[in-house]
JSON list of C-alpha atoms in Angstrom, two decimals:
[
{"chain": "A", "resi": 14, "resn": "MET", "atom": "CA", "xyz": [12.43, -1.26, -10.93]},
{"chain": "A", "resi": 15, "resn": "TYR", "atom": "CA", "xyz": [9.73, -2.25, -8.80]},
{"chain": "A", "resi": 16, "resn": "VAL", "atom": "CA", "xyz": [7.42, -0.26, -6.33]},
{"chain": "A", "resi": 17, "resn": "GLY", "atom": "CA", "xyz": [6.10, -1.41, -3.26]},
{"chain": "A", "resi": 18, "resn": "LEU", "atom": "CA", "xyz": [2.54, -0.86, -1.83]},
{"chain": "A", "resi": 19, "resn": "ILE", "atom": "CA", "xyz": [1.37, -1.90, 1.65]},
{"chain": "A", "resi": 20, "resn": "ILE", "atom": "CA", "xyz": [-2.08, -1.93, 2.30]},
{"chain": "A", "resi": 21, "resn": "VAL", "atom": "CA", "xyz": [-3.32, -2.05, 5.69]},
{"chain": "A", "resi": 22, "resn": "PHE", "atom": "CA", "xyz": [-6.91, -3.53, 6.58]},
{"chain": "A", "resi": 23, "resn": "ASN", "atom": "CA", "xyz": [-8.72, -3.29, 9.95]},
{"chain": "A", "resi": 24, "resn": "THR", "atom": "CA", "xyz": [-11.64, -4.47, 8.39]},
{"chain": "A", "resi": 25, "resn": "PHE", "atom": "CA", "xyz": [-13.15, -5.77, 5.32]},
{"chain": "A", "resi": 26, "resn": "GLU", "atom": "CA", "xyz": [-16.68, -4.76, 5.19]},
{"chain": "A", "resi": 27, "resn": "ASN", "atom": "CA", "xyz": [-17.53, -5.39, 1.94]},
{"chain": "A", "resi": 28, "resn": "GLU", "atom": "CA", "xyz": [-16.85, -8.66, 0.41]},
{"chain": "A", "resi": 29, "resn": "ALA", "atom": "CA", "xyz": [-18.52, -8.06, -2.70]},
{"chain": "A", "resi": 30, "resn": "LEU", "atom": "CA", "xyz": [-15.22, -5.43, -3.26]},
{"chain": "A", "resi": 31, "resn": "LYS", "atom": "CA", "xyz": [-13.22, -8.38, -3.53]},
{"chain": "A", "resi": 32, "resn": "ASN", "atom": "CA", "xyz": [-13.59, -8.82, -7.29]},
{"chain": "A", "resi": 33, "resn": "HIS", "atom": "CA", "xyz": [-12.60, -4.87, -7.64]},
{"chain": "A", "resi": 34, "resn": "PHE", "atom": "CA", "xyz": [-9.47, -5.37, -5.43]},
{"chain": "A", "resi": 35, "resn": "ILE", "atom": "CA", "xyz": [-8.58, -8.42, -7.54]},
{"chain": "A", "resi": 36, "resn": "ALA", "atom": "CA", "xyz": [-9.16, -6.05, -11.18]},
{"chain": "A", "resi": 37, "resn": "SER", "atom": "CA", "xyz": [-7.49, -3.09, -9.74]},
{"chain": "A", "resi": 38, "resn": "MET", "atom": "CA", "xyz": [-4.47, -5.05, -8.47]},
{"chain": "A", "resi": 39, "resn": "GLY", "atom": "CA", "xyz": [-3.93, -7.00, -11.75]},
{"chain": "A", "resi": 40, "resn": "THR", "atom": "CA", "xyz": [-3.64, -3.43, -13.49]},
{"chain": "A", "resi": 41, "resn": "LEU", "atom": "CA", "xyz": [-0.76, -2.42, -11.47]},
{"chain": "A", "resi": 42, "resn": "THR", "atom": "CA", "xyz": [2.51, -3.37, -13.32]},
{"chain": "A", "resi": 43, "resn": "ASP", "atom": "CA", "xyz": [5.91, -3.42, -11.70]},
{"chain": "A", "resi": 44, "resn": "VAL", "atom": "CA", "xyz": [4.24, -3.06, -8.20]},
{"chain": "A", "resi": 45, "resn": "LYS", "atom": "CA", "xyz": [4.70, -5.52, -5.57]},
{"chain": "A", "resi": 46, "resn": "ILE", "atom": "CA", "xyz": [1.47, -5.59, -3.02]},
{"chain": "A", "resi": 47, "resn": "CYS", "atom": "CA", "xyz": [1.80, -6.46, 0.79]},
{"chain": "A", "resi": 48, "resn": "LEU", "atom": "CA", "xyz": [-1.83, -6.51, 2.19]},
{"chain": "A", "resi": 49, "resn": "VAL", "atom": "CA", "xyz": [-1.65, -6.42, 6.11]},
{"chain": "A", "resi": 50, "resn": "SER", "atom": "CA", "xyz": [-4.61, -7.79, 8.13]},
{"chain": "A", "resi": 51, "resn": "ASN", "atom": "CA", "xyz": [-3.96, -6.02, 11.19]},
{"chain": "A", "resi": 52, "resn": "ASN", "atom": "CA", "xyz": [-5.24, -8.36, 14.09]},
{"chain": "A", "resi": 53, "resn": "ASN", "atom": "CA", "xyz": [-8.31, -8.87, 12.36]},
{"chain": "A", "resi": 54, "resn": "ASN", "atom": "CA", "xyz": [-10.71, -11.68, 12.70]},
{"chain": "A", "resi": 55, "resn": "GLU", "atom": "CA", "xyz": [-10.05, -15.07, 10.65]},
{"chain": "A", "resi": 56, "resn": "GLN", "atom": "CA", "xyz": [-12.69, -14.03, 7.85]},
{"chain": "A", "resi": 57, "resn": "VAL", "atom": "CA", "xyz": [-10.88, -10.67, 6.64]},
{"chain": "A", "resi": 58, "resn": "PHE", "atom": "CA", "xyz": [-7.56, -12.93, 6.64]},
{"chain": "A", "resi": 59, "resn": "GLU", "atom": "CA", "xyz": [-9.08, -15.33, 4.45]},
{"chain": "A", "resi": 60, "resn": "ILE", "atom": "CA", "xyz": [-10.69, -12.53, 1.83]},
{"chain": "A", "resi": 61, "resn": "LEU", "atom": "CA", "xyz": [-7.14, -10.89, 1.52]},
{"chain": "A", "resi": 62, "resn": "THR", "atom": "CA", "xyz": [-5.41, -14.62, 1.32]},
{"chain": "A", "resi": 63, "resn": "GLU", "atom": "CA", "xyz": [-8.10, -15.11, -1.56]},
{"chain": "A", "resi": 64, "resn": "ILE", "atom": "CA", "xyz": [-7.15, -12.07, -3.14]},
{"chain": "A", "resi": 65, "resn": "ALA", "atom": "CA", "xyz": [-3.54, -12.49, -2.76]},
{"chain": "A", "resi": 66, "resn": "GLU", "atom": "CA", "xyz": [-3.79, -16.06, -4.58]},
{"chain": "A", "resi": 67, "resn": "GLN", "atom": "CA", "xyz": [-5.54, -14.51, -7.61]},
{"chain": "A", "resi": 68, "resn": "CYS", "atom": "CA", "xyz": [-2.83, -11.50, -8.07]},
{"chain": "A", "resi": 69, "resn": "ASP", "atom": "CA", "xyz": [0.81, -12.64, -8.88]},
{"chain": "A", "resi": 70, "resn": "ASN", "atom": "CA", "xyz": [2.14, -9.42, -7.24]},
{"chain": "A", "resi": 71, "resn": "THR", "atom": "CA", "xyz": [0.38, -9.61, -4.11]},
{"chain": "A", "resi": 72, "resn": "ASP", "atom": "CA", "xyz": [1.31, -11.14, -0.61]},
{"chain": "A", "resi": 73, "resn": "VAL", "atom": "CA", "xyz": [-0.39, -11.13, 2.92]},
{"chain": "A", "resi": 74, "resn": "ILE", "atom": "CA", "xyz": [0.90, -10.77, 6.16]},
{"chain": "A", "resi": 75, "resn": "ASN", "atom": "CA", "xyz": [-1.26, -10.98, 9.45]},
{"chain": "A", "resi": 76, "resn": "THR", "atom": "CA", "xyz": [-0.17, -9.28, 12.69]},
{"chain": "A", "resi": 77, "resn": "LYS", "atom": "CA", "xyz": [-0.39, -11.32, 15.73]},
{"chain": "A", "resi": 78, "resn": "ARG", "atom": "CA", "xyz": [-2.43, -8.53, 17.78]},
{"chain": "A", "resi": 79, "resn": "ARG", "atom": "CA", "xyz": [-3.70, -5.36, 16.68]},
{"chain": "A", "resi": 80, "resn": "LYS", "atom": "CA", "xyz": [-1.21, -2.66, 16.17]},
{"chain": "A", "resi": 81, "resn": "SER", "atom": "CA", "xyz": [-1.18, 1.08, 15.68]},
{"chain": "A", "resi": 82, "resn": "LYS", "atom": "CA", "xyz": [-1.18, 2.10, 12.08]},
{"chain": "A", "resi": 83, "resn": "VAL", "atom": "CA", "xyz": [2.42, 3.20, 12.17]},
{"chain": "A", "resi": 84, "resn": "SER", "atom": "CA", "xyz": [3.22, -0.33, 13.48]},
{"chain": "A", "resi": 85, "resn": "ALA", "atom": "CA", "xyz": [1.34, -2.04, 10.79]},
{"chain": "A", "resi": 86, "resn": "VAL", "atom": "CA", "xyz": [2.88, 0.17, 8.12]},
{"chain": "A", "resi": 87, "resn": "ARG", "atom": "CA", "xyz": [6.35, -1.02, 9.55]},
{"chain": "A", "resi": 88, "resn": "ALA", "atom": "CA", "xyz": [5.03, -4.79, 9.69]},
{"chain": "A", "resi": 89, "resn": "GLY", "atom": "CA", "xyz": [4.65, -4.57, 6.19]},
{"chain": "A", "resi": 90, "resn": "ALA", "atom": "CA", "xyz": [7.76, -2.45, 5.20]},
{"chain": "A", "resi": 91, "resn": "ARG", "atom": "CA", "xyz": [9.52, -4.97, 6.82]},
{"chain": "A", "resi": 92, "resn": "TYR", "atom": "CA", "xyz": [8.05, -7.89, 5.06]},
{"chain": "A", "resi": 93, "resn": "MET", "atom": "CA", "xyz": [8.37, -5.85, 1.98]},
{"chain": "A", "resi": 94, "resn": "HIS", "atom": "CA", "xyz": [12.49, -5.28, 2.50]},
{"chain": "A", "resi": 95, "resn": "ASN", "atom": "CA", "xyz": [13.09, -8.85, 3.26]},
{"chain": "A", "resi": 96, "resn": "GLN", "atom": "CA", "xyz": [11.60, -10.13, 0.28]},
{"chain": "A", "resi": 97, "resn": "TYR", "atom": "CA", "xyz": [11.96, -7.54, -2.35]},
{"chain": "A", "resi": 98, "resn": "ASN", "atom": "CA", "xyz": [14.30, -5.02, -3.44]},
{"chain": "A", "resi": 99, "resn": "LEU", "atom": "CA", "xyz": [12.36, -2.00, -3.99]},
{"chain": "A", "resi": 100, "resn": "LYS", "atom": "CA", "xyz": [13.47, 1.62, -4.47]},
{"chain": "A", "resi": 101, "resn": "TYR", "atom": "CA", "xyz": [9.92, 3.10, -3.35]},
{"chain": "A", "resi": 102, "resn": "LEU", "atom": "CA", "xyz": [7.40, 1.99, -0.72]},
{"chain": "A", "resi": 103, "resn": "GLY", "atom": "CA", "xyz": [4.28, 3.61, -0.64]},
{"chain": "A", "resi": 104, "resn": "PHE", "atom": "CA", "xyz": [1.35, 2.99, 1.84]},
{"chain": "A", "resi": 105, "resn": "ILE", "atom": "CA", "xyz": [-2.34, 3.11, 2.20]},
{"chain": "A", "resi": 106, "resn": "VAL", "atom": "CA", "xyz": [-3.63, 3.02, 5.54]},
{"chain": "A", "resi": 107, "resn": "GLY", "atom": "CA", "xyz": [-6.62, 4.18, 8.07]},
{"chain": "A", "resi": 108, "resn": "LEU", "atom": "CA", "xyz": [-9.23, 3.80, 5.49]},
{"chain": "A", "resi": 109, "resn": "LYS", "atom": "CA", "xyz": [-12.26, 1.70, 4.80]},
{"chain": "A", "resi": 110, "resn": "ASP", "atom": "CA", "xyz": [-12.30, -0.98, 2.13]},
{"chain": "A", "resi": 111, "resn": "PHE", "atom": "CA", "xyz": [-14.57, 1.03, -0.63]},
{"chain": "A", "resi": 112, "resn": "GLU", "atom": "CA", "xyz": [-12.00, 3.91, 0.37]},
{"chain": "A", "resi": 113, "resn": "ILE", "atom": "CA", "xyz": [-8.93, 1.92, -0.32]},
{"chain": "A", "resi": 114, "resn": "VAL", "atom": "CA", "xyz": [-10.05, 0.65, -3.85]},
{"chain": "A", "resi": 115, "resn": "GLU", "atom": "CA", "xyz": [-10.86, 4.48, -5.00]},
{"chain": "A", "resi": 116, "resn": "VAL", "atom": "CA", "xyz": [-7.21, 5.23, -3.62]},
{"chain": "A", "resi": 117, "resn": "ILE", "atom": "CA", "xyz": [-5.76, 2.56, -5.83]},
{"chain": "A", "resi": 118, "resn": "LYS", "atom": "CA", "xyz": [-7.66, 3.66, -8.61]},
{"chain": "A", "resi": 119, "resn": "GLY", "atom": "CA", "xyz": [-6.26, 7.42, -8.23]},
{"chain": "A", "resi": 120, "resn": "TYR", "atom": "CA", "xyz": [-2.38, 5.82, -7.60]},
{"chain": "A", "resi": 121, "resn": "ILE", "atom": "CA", "xyz": [-2.92, 3.66, -11.08]},
{"chain": "A", "resi": 122, "resn": "GLU", "atom": "CA", "xyz": [-4.04, 7.06, -12.76]},
{"chain": "A", "resi": 123, "resn": "HIS", "atom": "CA", "xyz": [-0.83, 9.26, -11.22]},
{"chain": "A", "resi": 124, "resn": "GLN", "atom": "CA", "xyz": [1.47, 6.41, -10.49]},
{"chain": "A", "resi": 125, "resn": "GLU", "atom": "CA", "xyz": [4.29, 8.33, -12.52]},
{"chain": "A", "resi": 126, "resn": "THR", "atom": "CA", "xyz": [3.68, 11.88, -10.93]},
{"chain": "A", "resi": 127, "resn": "ILE", "atom": "CA", "xyz": [3.30, 10.27, -7.42]},
{"chain": "A", "resi": 128, "resn": "LEU", "atom": "CA", "xyz": [7.14, 8.51, -7.96]},
{"chain": "A", "resi": 129, "resn": "VAL", "atom": "CA", "xyz": [8.16, 12.13, -9.40]},
{"chain": "A", "resi": 130, "resn": "LEU", "atom": "CA", "xyz": [6.92, 13.94, -6.38]},
{"chain": "A", "resi": 131, "resn": "ASN", "atom": "CA", "xyz": [8.43, 11.23, -4.05]},
{"chain": "A", "resi": 132, "resn": "ARG", "atom": "CA", "xyz": [11.92, 11.56, -5.93]},
{"chain": "A", "resi": 133, "resn": "GLU", "atom": "CA", "xyz": [11.81, 15.39, -5.46]},
{"chain": "A", "resi": 134, "resn": "GLU", "atom": "CA", "xyz": [10.69, 15.26, -1.76]},
{"chain": "A", "resi": 135, "resn": "LEU", "atom": "CA", "xyz": [13.93, 12.75, -1.07]},
{"chain": "A", "resi": 136, "resn": "ARG", "atom": "CA", "xyz": [16.18, 14.87, -3.21]},
{"chain": "A", "resi": 137, "resn": "SER", "atom": "CA", "xyz": [15.19, 18.07, -1.00]},
{"chain": "A", "resi": 138, "resn": "LYS", "atom": "CA", "xyz": [16.08, 16.31, 2.16]},
{"chain": "A", "resi": 139, "resn": "ALA", "atom": "CA", "xyz": [19.51, 17.22, 3.48]},
{"chain": "A", "resi": 140, "resn": "VAL", "atom": "CA", "xyz": [19.86, 13.86, 5.78]},
{"chain": "A", "resi": 141, "resn": "LYS", "atom": "CA", "xyz": [20.10, 10.72, 3.69]},
{"chain": "A", "resi": 142, "resn": "GLN", "atom": "CA", "xyz": [16.69, 8.69, 4.65]},
{"chain": "A", "resi": 143, "resn": "THR", "atom": "CA", "xyz": [16.80, 5.58, 6.60]},
{"chain": "A", "resi": 144, "resn": "PHE", "atom": "CA", "xyz": [14.55, 2.69, 4.78]},
{"chain": "A", "resi": 145, "resn": "PHE", "atom": "CA", "xyz": [11.43, 3.58, 7.12]},
{"chain": "A", "resi": 146, "resn": "GLN", "atom": "CA", "xyz": [11.80, 7.15, 6.59]},
{"chain": "A", "resi": 147, "resn": "ARG", "atom": "CA", "xyz": [11.76, 6.87, 2.72]},
{"chain": "A", "resi": 148, "resn": "LEU", "atom": "CA", "xyz": [7.99, 5.33, 3.09]},
{"chain": "A", "resi": 149, "resn": "PHE", "atom": "CA", "xyz": [5.53, 7.56, 1.66]},
{"chain": "A", "resi": 150, "resn": "SER", "atom": "CA", "xyz": [1.74, 7.81, 1.94]},
{"chain": "A", "resi": 151, "resn": "VAL", "atom": "CA", "xyz": [0.10, 7.22, -1.28]},
{"chain": "A", "resi": 152, "resn": "THR", "atom": "CA", "xyz": [-3.25, 9.32, 0.12]},
{"chain": "A", "resi": 153, "resn": "GLN", "atom": "CA", "xyz": [-1.06, 12.14, 0.99]},
{"chain": "A", "resi": 154, "resn": "TYR", "atom": "CA", "xyz": [0.32, 12.40, -2.35]},
{"chain": "A", "resi": 155, "resn": "LEU", "atom": "CA", "xyz": [-3.07, 12.01, -4.12]},
{"chain": "A", "resi": 156, "resn": "GLU", "atom": "CA", "xyz": [-4.42, 14.77, -1.66]},
{"chain": "A", "resi": 157, "resn": "LYS", "atom": "CA", "xyz": [-1.54, 17.14, -2.56]},
{"chain": "A", "resi": 158, "resn": "LEU", "atom": "CA", "xyz": [-2.10, 16.13, -6.32]},
{"chain": "A", "resi": 159, "resn": "THR", "atom": "CA", "xyz": [-5.77, 17.39, -6.24]},
{"chain": "A", "resi": 160, "resn": "SER", "atom": "CA", "xyz": [-5.43, 20.26, -3.90]},
{"chain": "A", "resi": 161, "resn": "ASN", "atom": "CA", "xyz": [-2.30, 21.79, -6.26]},
{"chain": "A", "resi": 162, "resn": "SER", "atom": "CA", "xyz": [-4.65, 21.14, -9.45]},
{"chain": "A", "resi": 163, "resn": "ILE", "atom": "CA", "xyz": [-1.54, 19.20, -10.82]},
{"chain": "A", "resi": 164, "resn": "LEU", "atom": "CA", "xyz": [-3.79, 16.67, -12.23]}
]
């Protein structure tokens, strides 16, 4: 079973971080990654494409025009839904590139705990969730883990 991870980029300010992304994404097992270039300039799209070319589990999509955070995540979710059969789909949005690297490291470290929290949350809801309603924020789960000292 694969987990999907959508990462939305509005900018990619530090090209030197590209190698950190590649190294981090290479350590993710059973995870499919979708990098969303949210109407960025061509340079950002090229950097994301270079990252995807070096990571077997990574794809890139480019939105035609700048979208809201929610719309960019939905674009990534539609792509992931059409390409893969994923039970869990998380997202990282609204962060700078160096912050995204830290969130990915946190996700790698606490992947199983995050999935357990997500399963519990889905079970507690009385109404069956649609695909888009089942998306979860990786950042919010990491914040819950640190604030509740579950770590």
